[in-house]
Amino acid sequence: MDACRNAAHRSAWTVDVRRANYSAFNGYHRTPSPYSQVRCHTCGAVWRTKAAYVDELPDSPPRRACRACAGAADTACRICHQAYCGNCLTDHHHEGYGSPATG
């Protein structure tokens, strides 16, 4: 995860996860942490930091998470209706039944 270093992009930075993390180690449950996950909506960079500037950034808009990898879901299984990214849907047991994600 490389941080965005372009000062012109700073207005496009938002906080995905504020002072917490979700990991396999803790069962993907929210765990308090001094670090926050920041996203640049211009270049797509995502990074974790405990820098003070995080307090000045807005929260990221809500997004559906892929059931398999927790990335951004851009499709859903037509059979079980679970949200998936395009990469993970091809590995899903209902492969090929994707439809655009809603809501």
PDB file of C-alpha atoms in Angstrom:
ATOM      1  CA  MET A   1       0.000   0.000   0.000  1.00  0.00           C
ATOM      2  CA  ASP A   2       1.744   3.111  -1.211  1.00  0.00           C
ATOM      3  CA  ALA A   3       0.524   6.477   0.043  1.00  0.00           C
ATOM      4  CA  CYS A   4      -0.490   9.205  -2.395  1.00  0.00           C
ATOM      5  CA  ARG A   5       2.285  11.824  -2.371  1.00  0.00           C
ATOM      6  CA  ASN A   6       0.623  14.267  -4.791  1.00  0.00           C
ATOM      7  CA  ALA A   7      -0.447  17.401  -2.876  1.00  0.00           C
ATOM      8  CA  ALA A   8      -2.927  18.270  -5.639  1.00  0.00           C
ATOM      9  CA  HIS A   9      -4.845  15.067  -4.799  1.00  0.00           C
ATOM     10  CA  ARG A  10      -5.291  15.876  -1.110  1.00  0.00           C
ATOM     11  CA  SER A  11      -8.847  17.160  -1.605  1.00  0.00           C
ATOM     12  CA  ALA A  12      -9.731  13.670  -2.919  1.00  0.00           C
ATOM     13  CA  TRP A  13      -8.491  11.849   0.202  1.00  0.00           C
ATOM     14  CA  THR A  14     -11.067  10.193   2.458  1.00  0.00           C
ATOM     15  CA  VAL A  15     -10.920   7.842   5.439  1.00  0.00           C
ATOM     16  CA  ASP A  16     -12.135   4.278   4.792  1.00  0.00           C
ATOM     17  CA  VAL A  17     -11.471   2.988   8.333  1.00  0.00           C
ATOM     18  CA  ARG A  18     -10.906   5.494  11.140  1.00  0.00           C
ATOM     19  CA  ARG A  19      -8.680   4.429  14.068  1.00  0.00           C
ATOM     20  CA  ALA A  20      -9.412   0.713  13.654  1.00  0.00           C
ATOM     21  CA  ASN A  21      -8.658  -2.333  11.544  1.00  0.00           C
ATOM     22  CA  TYR A  22     -10.298  -5.524  10.351  1.00  0.00           C
ATOM     23  CA  SER A  23      -8.043  -8.546   9.899  1.00  0.00           C
ATOM     24  CA  ALA A  24      -8.192 -12.320   9.671  1.00  0.00           C
ATOM     25  CA  PHE A  25      -6.323 -12.468  12.974  1.00  0.00           C
ATOM     26  CA  ASN A  26      -9.310 -10.974  14.817  1.00  0.00           C
ATOM     27  CA  GLY A  27     -11.993 -12.660  12.703  1.00  0.00           C
ATOM     28  CA  TYR A  28     -12.519  -9.523  10.575  1.00  0.00           C
ATOM     29  CA  HIS A  29     -14.155  -7.794  13.541  1.00  0.00           C
ATOM     30  CA  ARG A  30     -13.489  -4.097  14.143  1.00  0.00           C
ATOM     31  CA  THR A  31     -10.485  -3.692  16.435  1.00  0.00           C
ATOM     32  CA  PRO A  32      -9.432  -0.267  17.793  1.00  0.00           C
ATOM     33  CA  SER A  33      -6.065   0.876  16.455  1.00  0.00           C
ATOM     34  CA  PRO A  34      -4.048   4.112  16.336  1.00  0.00           C
ATOM     35  CA  TYR A  35      -3.974   3.689  12.535  1.00  0.00           C
ATOM     36  CA  SER A  36      -6.584   4.734   9.956  1.00  0.00           C
ATOM     37  CA  GLN A  37      -6.967   3.614   6.333  1.00  0.00           C
ATOM     38  CA  VAL A  38      -6.953   6.509   3.856  1.00  0.00           C
ATOM     39  CA  ARG A  39      -7.919   6.392   0.153  1.00  0.00           C
ATOM     40  CA  CYS A  40      -7.093   8.787  -2.701  1.00  0.00           C
ATOM     41  CA  HIS A  41     -10.054   8.871  -5.085  1.00  0.00           C
ATOM     42  CA  THR A  42      -7.889  10.445  -7.820  1.00  0.00           C
ATOM     43  CA  CYS A  43      -5.032   7.942  -8.164  1.00  0.00           C
ATOM     44  CA  GLY A  44      -6.547   5.012  -6.242  1.00  0.00           C
ATOM     45  CA  ALA A  45      -3.804   4.783  -3.612  1.00  0.00           C
ATOM     46  CA  VAL A  46      -4.792   3.235  -0.267  1.00  0.00           C
ATOM     47  CA  TRP A  47      -2.612   3.411   2.845  1.00  0.00           C
ATOM     48  CA  ARG A  48      -2.688   3.204   6.645  1.00  0.00           C
ATOM     49  CA  THR A  49      -1.399   6.026   8.804  1.00  0.00           C
ATOM     50  CA  LYS A  50      -1.605   7.415  12.307  1.00  0.00           C
ATOM     51  CA  ALA A  51      -0.820  10.971  11.159  1.00  0.00           C
ATOM     52  CA  ALA A  52      -2.810  13.868  12.636  1.00  0.00           C
ATOM     53  CA  TYR A  53      -4.127  14.989   9.216  1.00  0.00           C
ATOM     54  CA  VAL A  54      -6.597  12.076   9.315  1.00  0.00           C
ATOM     55  CA  ASP A  55      -8.727  14.096  11.777  1.00  0.00           C
ATOM     56  CA  GLU A  56      -9.268  16.713   9.038  1.00  0.00           C
ATOM     57  CA  LEU A  57     -10.339  14.234   6.324  1.00  0.00           C
ATOM     58  CA  PRO A  58     -13.964  13.247   5.638  1.00  0.00           C
ATOM     59  CA  ASP A  59     -15.158   9.659   5.859  1.00  0.00           C
ATOM     60  CA  SER A  60     -15.331   7.693   2.607  1.00  0.00           C
ATOM     61  CA  PRO A  61     -18.805   7.176   1.174  1.00  0.00           C
ATOM     62  CA  PRO A  62     -20.320   3.798   2.098  1.00  0.00           C
ATOM     63  CA  ARG A  63     -19.534   0.959  -0.301  1.00  0.00           C
ATOM     64  CA  ARG A  64     -20.463  -2.661  -0.605  1.00  0.00           C
ATOM     65  CA  ALA A  65     -17.606  -4.975   0.247  1.00  0.00           C
ATOM     66  CA  CYS A  66     -16.725  -8.130  -1.656  1.00  0.00           C
ATOM     67  CA  ARG A  67     -17.683 -11.153   0.435  1.00  0.00           C
ATOM     68  CA  ALA A  68     -14.429 -12.931  -0.478  1.00  0.00           C
ATOM     69  CA  CYS A  69     -11.692 -10.269  -0.364  1.00  0.00           C
ATOM     70  CA  ALA A  70     -13.405  -7.254   1.311  1.00  0.00           C
ATOM     71  CA  GLY A  71     -12.483  -5.031  -1.656  1.00  0.00           C
ATOM     72  CA  ALA A  72     -15.075  -2.910  -3.456  1.00  0.00           C
ATOM     73  CA  ALA A  73     -17.928  -5.065  -4.760  1.00  0.00           C
ATOM     74  CA  ASP A  74     -18.907  -4.276  -8.335  1.00  0.00           C
ATOM     75  CA  THR A  75     -21.168  -7.259  -8.959  1.00  0.00           C
ATOM     76  CA  ALA A  76     -23.368  -9.751  -7.128  1.00  0.00           C
ATOM     77  CA  CYS A  77     -24.183 -13.424  -7.581  1.00  0.00           C
ATOM     78  CA  ARG A  78     -27.561 -13.839  -9.281  1.00  0.00           C
ATOM     79  CA  ILE A  79     -28.237 -16.998  -7.288  1.00  0.00           C
ATOM     80  CA  CYS A  80     -27.210 -16.183  -3.701  1.00  0.00           C
ATOM     81  CA  HIS A  81     -27.195 -12.352  -4.129  1.00  0.00           C
ATOM     82  CA  GLN A  82     -23.907 -11.953  -2.241  1.00  0.00           C
ATOM     83  CA  ALA A  83     -21.699  -9.009  -3.259  1.00  0.00           C
ATOM     84  CA  TYR A  84     -18.391  -9.791  -5.007  1.00  0.00           C
ATOM     85  CA  CYS A  85     -15.700  -7.993  -6.974  1.00  0.00           C
ATOM     86  CA  GLY A  86     -15.299  -9.180 -10.567  1.00  0.00           C
ATOM     87  CA  ASN A  87     -12.177 -11.207  -9.728  1.00  0.00           C
ATOM     88  CA  CYS A  88     -13.699 -13.132  -6.836  1.00  0.00           C
ATOM     89  CA  LEU A  89     -16.997 -13.837  -8.579  1.00  0.00           C
ATOM     90  CA  THR A  90     -15.151 -16.039 -11.095  1.00  0.00           C
ATOM     91  CA  ASP A  91     -13.952 -18.214  -8.169  1.00  0.00           C
ATOM     92  CA  HIS A  92     -17.402 -18.309  -6.554  1.00  0.00           C
ATOM     93  CA  HIS A  93     -19.363 -21.579  -6.656  1.00  0.00           C
ATOM     94  CA  HIS A  94     -22.037 -19.945  -8.847  1.00  0.00           C
ATOM     95  CA  GLU A  95     -19.432 -18.759 -11.395  1.00  0.00           C
ATOM     96  CA  GLY A  96     -20.779 -16.802 -14.313  1.00  0.00           C
ATOM     97  CA  TYR A  97     -23.999 -15.642 -12.691  1.00  0.00           C
ATOM     98  CA  GLY A  98     -22.861 -12.083 -11.957  1.00  0.00           C
ATOM     99  CA  SER A  99     -25.072  -9.044 -12.248  1.00  0.00           C
ATOM    100  CA  PRO A 100     -24.355  -5.394 -11.466  1.00  0.00           C
ATOM    101  CA  ALA A 101     -24.272  -4.727  -7.733  1.00  0.00           C
ATOM    102  CA  THR A 102     -27.108  -2.653  -6.344  1.00  0.00           C
ATOM    103  CA  GLY A 103     -27.365  -0.404  -3.316  1.00  0.00           C
TER     104      GLY A 103
END
